[in-house]
């Protein structure tokens, strides 16, 4: 998670080189916070699915990320986080 403080790292993970030049506060507000909100939606969907038998997070599915590595536009691995 500390690596997400580096715009260059984020740019590489998202595969958009120009993000390396975006100030960190702008990345936080425009990219990282929204991705964390989507991840929170996946976390919230799990107990709902257990209670009702189904739940969907239309914004979720950042499945390319790994616990130790963001990859292929995915900074947060939202699927395994709630597990």
Backbone as JSON Lines, residues from 0, in Angstrom:
{"i":0,"aa":"X","n":[0.81,-1.19,0.0],"ca":[0.0,0.0,0.0],"c":[0.86,1.26,0.0]}
{"i":1,"aa":"X","n":[2.02,1.18,0.6],"ca":[2.88,2.38,0.63],"c":[3.31,2.79,-0.77]}
{"i":2,"aa":"X","n":[3.43,1.82,-1.64],"ca":[3.86,2.13,-3.01],"c":[2.84,3.0,-3.74]}
{"i":3,"aa":"X","n":[1.58,2.98,-3.3],"ca":[0.56,3.8,-3.94],"c":[0.76,5.28,-3.67]}
{"i":4,"aa":"X","n":[1.67,5.62,-2.78],"ca":[2.01,7.03,-2.54],"c":[2.91,7.58,-3.64]}
{"i":5,"aa":"X","n":[3.43,6.72,-4.47],"ca":[4.34,7.11,-5.56],"c":[3.57,7.18,-6.88]}
{"i":6,"aa":"X","n":[3.46,8.37,-7.44],"ca":[2.73,8.55,-8.71],"c":[3.31,7.68,-9.82]}
{"i":7,"aa":"X","n":[4.61,7.49,-9.81],"ca":[5.24,6.65,-10.83],"c":[4.8,5.2,-10.72]}
{"i":8,"aa":"X","n":[4.69,4.71,-9.51],"ca":[4.21,3.34,-9.3],"c":[2.77,3.19,-9.78]}
{"i":9,"aa":"X","n":[1.94,4.16,-9.41],"ca":[0.53,4.14,-9.83],"c":[0.44,4.16,-11.35]}
{"i":10,"aa":"X","n":[1.23,5.02,-11.98],"ca":[1.23,5.12,-13.45],"c":[1.58,3.78,-14.09]}
{"i":11,"aa":"X","n":[2.57,3.1,-13.53],"ca":[2.97,1.8,-14.06],"c":[1.89,0.75,-13.88]}
{"i":12,"aa":"X","n":[1.26,0.75,-12.71],"ca":[0.22,-0.24,-12.43],"c":[-1.01,-0.02,-13.29]}
{"i":13,"aa":"X","n":[-1.38,1.23,-13.48],"ca":[-2.56,1.57,-14.27],"c":[-2.24,1.49,-15.77]}
{"i":14,"aa":"X","n":[-0.96,1.47,-16.07],"ca":[-0.48,1.41,-17.45],"c":[-0.83,2.66,-18.24]}
{"i":15,"aa":"X","n":[-0.76,3.8,-17.54],"ca":[-0.94,5.12,-18.17],"c":[0.23,5.97,-17.7]}
{"i":16,"aa":"X","n":[1.27,6.02,-18.5],"ca":[2.51,6.68,-18.11],"c":[2.36,8.13,-17.68]}
{"i":17,"aa":"X","n":[1.43,8.86,-18.27],"ca":[1.26,10.28,-17.93],"c":[0.85,10.49,-16.48]}
{"i":18,"aa":"X","n":[0.29,9.48,-15.84],"ca":[-0.09,9.63,-14.43],"c":[1.12,9.86,-13.53]}
{"i":19,"aa":"X","n":[2.29,9.52,-14.0],"ca":[3.51,9.73,-13.21],"c":[3.73,11.21,-12.93]}
{"i":20,"aa":"X","n":[3.14,12.07,-13.74],"ca":[3.33,13.51,-13.58],"c":[2.16,14.2,-12.88]}
{"i":21,"aa":"X","n":[1.17,13.42,-12.49],"ca":[0.01,13.98,-11.79],"c":[0.35,14.09,-10.31]}
{"i":22,"aa":"X","n":[0.11,15.25,-9.69],"ca":[0.4,15.39,-8.27],"c":[-0.38,14.36,-7.44]}
{"i":23,"aa":"X","n":[0.27,13.89,-6.41],"ca":[-0.31,12.84,-5.57],"c":[-1.71,13.18,-5.05]}
{"i":24,"aa":"X","n":[-1.96,14.42,-4.57],"ca":[-3.32,14.72,-4.09],"c":[-4.39,14.55,-5.18]}
{"i":25,"aa":"X","n":[-4.05,14.86,-6.41],"ca":[-5.02,14.68,-7.5],"c":[-5.26,13.2,-7.77]}
{"i":26,"aa":"X","n":[-4.21,12.4,-7.7],"ca":[-4.38,10.96,-7.87],"c":[-5.27,10.39,-6.76]}
{"i":27,"aa":"X","n":[-5.04,10.89,-5.57],"ca":[-5.82,10.41,-4.42],"c":[-7.31,10.68,-4.63]}
{"i":28,"aa":"X","n":[-7.64,11.92,-4.98],"ca":[-9.05,12.3,-5.14],"c":[-9.7,11.72,-6.4]}
{"i":29,"aa":"X","n":[-8.96,11.68,-7.48],"ca":[-9.55,11.27,-8.75],"c":[-9.48,9.8,-9.07]}
{"i":30,"aa":"X","n":[-8.57,9.08,-8.42],"ca":[-8.36,7.68,-8.78],"c":[-8.38,6.74,-7.58]}
{"i":31,"aa":"X","n":[-7.54,7.02,-6.59],"ca":[-7.38,6.08,-5.49],"c":[-8.62,6.0,-4.6]}
{"i":32,"aa":"X","n":[-9.18,7.15,-4.21],"ca":[-10.39,7.13,-3.38],"c":[-11.55,6.42,-4.08]}
{"i":33,"aa":"X","n":[-11.83,6.75,-5.34],"ca":[-12.92,6.02,-6.01],"c":[-12.68,4.51,-6.08]}
{"i":34,"aa":"X","n":[-11.45,4.09,-6.31],"ca":[-11.16,2.66,-6.35],"c":[-11.36,2.01,-4.98]}
{"i":35,"aa":"X","n":[-11.0,2.74,-3.92],"ca":[-11.23,2.21,-2.57],"c":[-12.73,2.12,-2.27]}
{"i":36,"aa":"X","n":[-13.5,3.07,-2.76],"ca":[-14.96,3.02,-2.55],"c":[-15.55,1.79,-3.26]}
{"i":37,"aa":"X","n":[-15.08,1.52,-4.45],"ca":[-15.56,0.33,-5.16],"c":[-15.18,-0.93,-4.38]}
{"i":38,"aa":"X","n":[-13.96,-0.96,-3.86],"ca":[-13.53,-2.1,-3.05],"c":[-14.4,-2.24,-1.82]}
{"i":39,"aa":"X","n":[-14.76,-1.13,-1.19],"ca":[-15.66,-1.16,-0.03],"c":[-17.02,-1.72,-0.42]}
{"i":40,"aa":"X","n":[-17.45,-1.45,-1.64],"ca":[-18.71,-2.01,-2.12],"c":[-18.66,-3.52,-2.22]}
{"i":41,"aa":"X","n":[-17.53,-4.06,-2.63],"ca":[-17.37,-5.51,-2.68],"c":[-17.4,-6.09,-1.28]}
{"i":42,"aa":"X","n":[-16.71,-5.43,-0.36],"ca":[-16.7,-5.88,1.04],"c":[-18.13,-5.87,1.59]}
{"i":43,"aa":"X","n":[-18.89,-4.83,1.31],"ca":[-20.27,-4.72,1.8],"c":[-21.19,-5.75,1.14]}
{"i":44,"aa":"X","n":[-20.88,-6.17,-0.06],"ca":[-21.72,-7.13,-0.77],"c":[-21.64,-8.54,-0.19]}
{"i":45,"aa":"X","n":[-20.54,-8.88,0.45],"ca":[-20.35,-10.24,0.96],"c":[-21.4,-10.61,2.0]}
{"i":46,"aa":"X","n":[-21.58,-9.82,3.08],"ca":[-22.61,-10.21,4.05],"c":[-24.02,-10.17,3.45]}
{"i":47,"aa":"X","n":[-24.24,-9.27,2.53],"ca":[-25.54,-9.2,1.86],"c":[-25.79,-10.48,1.05]}
{"i":48,"aa":"X","n":[-24.77,-10.93,0.36],"ca":[-24.89,-12.18,-0.41],"c":[-25.14,-13.37,0.51]}
{"i":49,"aa":"X","n":[-24.48,-13.38,1.65],"ca":[-24.68,-14.48,2.59],"c":[-26.1,-14.48,3.15]}
{"i":50,"aa":"X","n":[-26.66,-13.29,3.4],"ca":[-28.02,-13.19,3.93],"c":[-29.08,-13.46,2.88]}
{"i":51,"aa":"X","n":[-28.9,-12.92,1.69],"ca":[-29.95,-12.97,0.66],"c":[-29.69,-13.98,-0.45]}
{"i":52,"aa":"X","n":[-28.49,-14.5,-0.48],"ca":[-28.16,-15.48,-1.52],"c":[-27.56,-14.89,-2.78]}
{"i":53,"aa":"X","n":[-27.57,-13.57,-2.89],"ca":[-26.99,-12.91,-4.07],"c":[-26.69,-11.45,-3.74]}
{"i":54,"aa":"X","n":[-25.65,-10.94,-4.33],"ca":[-25.31,-9.51,-4.25],"c":[-24.35,-9.21,-5.39]}
{"i":55,"aa":"X","n":[-24.43,-8.01,-5.9],"ca":[-23.59,-7.62,-7.03],"c":[-22.99,-6.25,-6.77]}
{"i":56,"aa":"X","n":[-21.72,-6.1,-7.05],"ca":[-21.06,-4.8,-7.04],"c":[-20.65,-4.54,-8.49]}
{"i":57,"aa":"X","n":[-21.43,-3.72,-9.18],"ca":[-21.17,-3.49,-10.6],"c":[-19.82,-2.81,-10.86]}
{"i":58,"aa":"X","n":[-19.28,-2.14,-9.87],"ca":[-17.99,-1.48,-10.06],"c":[-16.81,-2.36,-9.69]}
{"i":59,"aa":"X","n":[-17.06,-3.5,-9.1],"ca":[-15.99,-4.35,-8.58],"c":[-15.35,-5.23,-9.63]}
{"i":60,"aa":"X","n":[-14.43,-6.04,-9.16],"ca":[-13.77,-7.0,-10.03],"c":[-12.36,-6.63,-10.42]}
{"i":61,"aa":"X","n":[-11.64,-5.96,-9.53],"ca":[-10.24,-5.61,-9.81],"c":[-9.38,-6.85,-9.6]}
{"i":62,"aa":"X","n":[-9.62,-7.85,-10.42],"ca":[-9.06,-9.17,-10.2],"c":[-7.61,-9.34,-10.64]}
{"i":63,"aa":"X","n":[-7.03,-8.39,-11.3],"ca":[-5.64,-8.55,-11.74],"c":[-4.64,-8.24,-10.63]}
{"i":64,"aa":"X","n":[-5.06,-7.52,-9.62],"ca":[-4.15,-7.14,-8.55],"c":[-3.79,-8.36,-7.7]}
{"i":65,"aa":"X","n":[-2.63,-8.3,-7.09],"ca":[-2.16,-9.34,-6.19],"c":[-1.94,-8.69,-4.82]}
{"i":66,"aa":"X","n":[-1.86,-9.48,-3.75],"ca":[-1.66,-8.88,-2.42],"c":[-0.45,-7.97,-2.36]}
{"i":67,"aa":"X","n":[0.61,-8.32,-3.08],"ca":[1.85,-7.54,-3.0],"c":[2.12,-6.71,-4.24]}
{"i":68,"aa":"X","n":[1.21,-6.74,-5.23],"ca":[1.51,-6.08,-6.5],"c":[0.24,-5.62,-7.21]}
{"i":69,"aa":"X","n":[0.19,-4.33,-7.5],"ca":[-0.88,-3.81,-8.35],"c":[-0.49,-4.11,-9.78]}
{"i":70,"aa":"X","n":[-1.47,-4.45,-10.62],"ca":[-1.11,-4.86,-11.98],"c":[-2.3,-4.72,-12.91]}
{"i":71,"aa":"X","n":[-2.03,-4.36,-14.16],"ca":[-3.04,-4.36,-15.2],"c":[-4.26,-3.5,-14.89]}
{"i":72,"aa":"X","n":[-4.05,-2.27,-14.53],"ca":[-5.04,-1.27,-14.16],"c":[-5.68,-1.51,-12.8]}
{"i":73,"aa":"X","n":[-5.27,-2.54,-12.09],"ca":[-5.91,-2.88,-10.82],"c":[-5.0,-2.54,-9.65]}
{"i":74,"aa":"X","n":[-5.38,-1.55,-8.86],"ca":[-4.58,-1.17,-7.7],"c":[-4.99,-1.92,-6.45]}
{"i":75,"aa":"X","n":[-6.23,-2.33,-6.37],"ca":[-6.76,-3.03,-5.2],"c":[-7.41,-4.33,-5.67]}
{"i":76,"aa":"X","n":[-7.05,-5.43,-5.04],"ca":[-7.66,-6.72,-5.37],"c":[-8.95,-6.85,-4.56]}
{"i":77,"aa":"X","n":[-10.04,-6.27,-5.07],"ca":[-11.26,-6.18,-4.26],"c":[-11.95,-7.52,-4.05]}
{"i":78,"aa":"X","n":[-11.73,-8.5,-4.89],"ca":[-12.4,-9.78,-4.71],"c":[-11.88,-10.54,-3.49]}
{"i":79,"aa":"X","n":[-10.58,-10.73,-3.3],"ca":[-10.13,-11.49,-2.13],"c":[-10.12,-10.69,-0.82]}
{"i":80,"aa":"X","n":[-10.19,-9.38,-0.88],"ca":[-10.11,-8.59,0.35],"c":[-11.17,-8.99,1.37]}
{"i":81,"aa":"X","n":[-12.44,-9.12,1.0],"ca":[-13.43,-9.48,2.02],"c":[-13.37,-10.93,2.47]}
{"i":82,"aa":"X","n":[-12.65,-11.76,1.74],"ca":[-12.56,-13.17,2.1],"c":[-11.58,-13.32,3.23]}
